[in-house]
Amino acid sequence: MNRYLGVPDREPKRSKPGKKRESMPVLAPREEQVLHTVKVTATGYTAGYESTGKKPGHPQYGITYSGVKVKRDRNTLSTIAADPKVFPLGSILYIPDYGYGIVADIGSAIKGPKIDLYFTTTKQVFKEWGKKEVEVQVIKTGSGKCTEKMLKTLDQAIETYRFLPSTILEEAI
């Protein structure tokens, strides 16, 4: 048992340099970690012009409202957009069929119980998601900020344990 984290010791799965990581689905949060469940309309977005009005080369291309880079990682955590009145920046949600998302962006069309999930390409948005009504599990209400340091800490925890231990949530947010 790792006393510092309060979770069983498990070695992180590491890939060899130059090799792509094997995709391993994350585990849903434990029941006691879920603060509440919210039914939302979930759509997808990209860093591209069609979603943001910015083209590669623009200084803010791929940068969220909170200042972190957009990312999609099925094995750890992805950036998502939400109405900060519903889900403040830094909130962590578990989205069925998507994984863990951290609210890092606000999105001009995202008002009320809606979220926008980041994907690398529009092809992925349409093939993997589209528009869905889903019940998301809120596992941490954000403090109004999201930083690269937070993302790194949360990524490492999920990569190690395949879920987010409560002790890590308290530290990171």
Coordinates of C-alpha atoms in Angstrom, one line a residue:
M1 CA 0.0 0.0 0.0
N2 CA 1.4 3.4 -0.9
R3 CA 0.9 5.4 2.3
Y4 CA 1.3 8.7 0.6
L5 CA -1.4 8.1 -2.0
G6 CA -3.6 5.8 0.1
V7 CA -4.0 3.3 -2.8
P8 CA -2.5 -0.1 -3.6
D9 CA 1.0 0.0 -5.1
R10 CA 1.0 -0.7 -8.8
E11 CA 3.7 0.0 -11.3
P12 CA 2.7 2.3 -14.1
K13 CA 2.5 0.7 -17.5
R14 CA 5.3 2.1 -19.4
S15 CA 5.8 1.8 -23.2
K16 CA 9.2 1.5 -24.8
P17 CA 10.7 4.7 -26.3
G18 CA 9.3 5.3 -29.8
K19 CA 6.5 2.8 -29.4
K20 CA 2.9 3.9 -29.2
R21 CA 1.1 3.1 -25.9
E22 CA -1.3 0.3 -25.9
S23 CA -4.8 1.6 -25.4
M24 CA -6.2 0.5 -22.0
P25 CA -9.6 1.8 -21.1
V26 CA -9.8 3.8 -17.9
L27 CA -12.1 2.6 -15.1
A28 CA -15.2 4.5 -14.1
P29 CA -14.9 6.3 -10.8
R30 CA -15.8 4.4 -7.7
E31 CA -19.3 5.0 -6.5
E32 CA -18.2 6.9 -3.4
Q33 CA -16.2 9.3 -5.6
V34 CA -19.2 10.4 -7.6
L35 CA -20.5 13.7 -6.2
H36 CA -23.6 13.7 -8.5
T37 CA -24.7 12.8 -12.0
V38 CA -25.8 15.3 -14.6
K39 CA -27.6 14.7 -17.9
V40 CA -26.0 16.8 -20.6
T41 CA -25.9 17.2 -24.3
A42 CA -22.4 16.3 -25.4
T43 CA -20.9 17.3 -28.7
G44 CA -17.3 17.2 -30.1
Y45 CA -14.9 19.9 -31.1
T46 CA -11.4 20.2 -32.5
A47 CA -8.7 22.9 -32.4
G48 CA -9.4 23.6 -36.0
Y49 CA -11.0 26.6 -37.7
E50 CA -14.4 24.8 -37.9
S51 CA -14.6 24.8 -34.1
T52 CA -12.5 27.7 -32.9
G53 CA -12.1 30.1 -35.9
K54 CA -8.3 29.7 -35.5
K55 CA -5.9 28.2 -38.0
P56 CA -2.5 26.5 -37.4
G57 CA 0.0 29.3 -36.9
H58 CA -2.4 31.4 -34.9
P59 CA -0.7 32.0 -31.5
Q60 CA -3.8 30.7 -29.6
Y61 CA -4.3 27.6 -31.9
G62 CA -4.9 24.6 -29.7
I63 CA -4.9 26.6 -26.5
T64 CA -8.0 26.5 -24.2
Y65 CA -9.6 29.3 -22.3
S66 CA -7.7 28.2 -19.2
G67 CA -4.4 28.4 -21.1
V68 CA -3.6 24.7 -21.3
K69 CA -3.2 22.8 -24.6
V70 CA -6.1 20.8 -25.9
K71 CA -5.6 17.0 -25.6
R72 CA -7.4 13.8 -26.2
D73 CA -6.1 10.7 -24.4
R74 CA -8.3 7.7 -23.9
N75 CA -5.8 6.3 -21.4
T76 CA -5.8 9.3 -19.1
L77 CA -7.6 12.6 -19.3
S78 CA -8.9 14.8 -22.1
T79 CA -9.8 18.5 -22.1
I80 CA -13.4 19.4 -22.5
A81 CA -15.4 22.6 -22.7
A82 CA -18.4 23.5 -20.5
D83 CA -20.4 26.4 -19.2
P84 CA -18.5 27.5 -16.1
K85 CA -21.8 28.3 -14.3
V86 CA -22.6 24.5 -14.6
F87 CA -19.1 23.0 -14.4
P88 CA -16.3 25.5 -13.3
L89 CA -12.9 25.3 -14.9
G90 CA -11.0 22.4 -13.4
S91 CA -14.0 20.2 -12.8
I92 CA -13.4 16.6 -13.5
L93 CA -16.1 14.5 -15.1
Y94 CA -16.4 10.9 -16.2
I95 CA -18.1 10.7 -19.5
P96 CA -19.3 7.2 -20.5
D97 CA -17.7 6.0 -23.8
Y98 CA -15.2 8.9 -23.7
G99 CA -13.4 8.7 -20.3
Y100 CA -12.2 11.3 -17.9
G101 CA -12.5 14.9 -18.9
I102 CA -11.3 18.1 -17.2
V103 CA -13.1 21.4 -17.9
A104 CA -10.3 23.5 -19.5
D105 CA -12.4 25.5 -22.0
I106 CA -15.6 27.4 -22.1
G107 CA -16.8 27.4 -25.7
S108 CA -18.9 30.2 -27.0
A109 CA -21.9 27.9 -27.8
I110 CA -21.7 25.9 -24.7
K111 CA -24.4 27.3 -22.3
G112 CA -26.3 25.4 -19.7
P113 CA -26.1 21.6 -19.4
K114 CA -23.9 21.0 -22.4
I115 CA -20.3 19.9 -22.8
D116 CA -18.0 19.9 -25.8
L117 CA -15.5 17.0 -25.9
Y118 CA -12.1 17.5 -27.6
F119 CA -11.1 15.3 -30.5
T120 CA -8.1 15.7 -32.7
T121 CA -10.0 15.7 -36.1
T122 CA -13.5 16.4 -37.3
K123 CA -13.5 12.9 -38.7
Q124 CA -13.1 11.6 -35.2
V125 CA -15.9 13.8 -33.9
F126 CA -18.3 12.4 -36.4
K127 CA -17.1 8.8 -36.3
E128 CA -16.6 8.4 -32.6
W129 CA -19.1 10.8 -31.0
G130 CA -21.5 13.1 -32.9
K131 CA -24.1 14.6 -30.6
K132 CA -25.3 12.5 -27.6
E133 CA -27.4 12.9 -24.5
V134 CA -25.3 11.4 -21.7
E135 CA -25.3 11.2 -17.9
V136 CA -21.9 12.4 -16.8
Q137 CA -20.5 11.7 -13.3
V138 CA -19.0 14.7 -11.5
I139 CA -16.1 13.5 -9.4
K140 CA -14.6 16.9 -8.6
T141 CA -15.9 20.4 -8.8
G142 CA -13.3 22.7 -10.1
S143 CA -11.8 25.8 -8.4
G144 CA -12.1 27.9 -11.5
K145 CA -8.7 27.1 -12.9
C146 CA -6.9 24.4 -14.9
T147 CA -3.2 24.2 -15.3
E148 CA -0.6 22.0 -17.1
K149 CA 0.7 20.9 -13.7
M150 CA -2.8 19.7 -12.8
L151 CA -3.1 17.8 -16.0
K152 CA 0.2 16.1 -15.6
T153 CA -0.6 15.0 -12.0
L154 CA -4.0 13.6 -13.0
D155 CA -2.6 11.9 -16.1
Q156 CA 0.1 10.2 -14.1
A157 CA -2.5 9.0 -11.5
I158 CA -4.8 7.6 -14.2
E159 CA -2.0 6.0 -16.1
T160 CA -0.8 4.3 -12.9
Y161 CA -4.2 3.2 -11.4
R162 CA -6.6 3.5 -14.4
F163 CA -8.9 5.7 -12.3
L164 CA -8.5 8.8 -10.2
P165 CA -7.8 8.0 -6.5
S166 CA -9.5 10.5 -4.2
T167 CA -6.2 11.6 -2.6
I168 CA -4.8 12.6 -5.9
L169 CA -8.0 14.6 -6.7
E170 CA -7.6 16.6 -3.5
E171 CA -3.9 17.3 -4.2
A172 CA -4.3 18.3 -7.8
I173 CA -7.3 20.6 -7.8

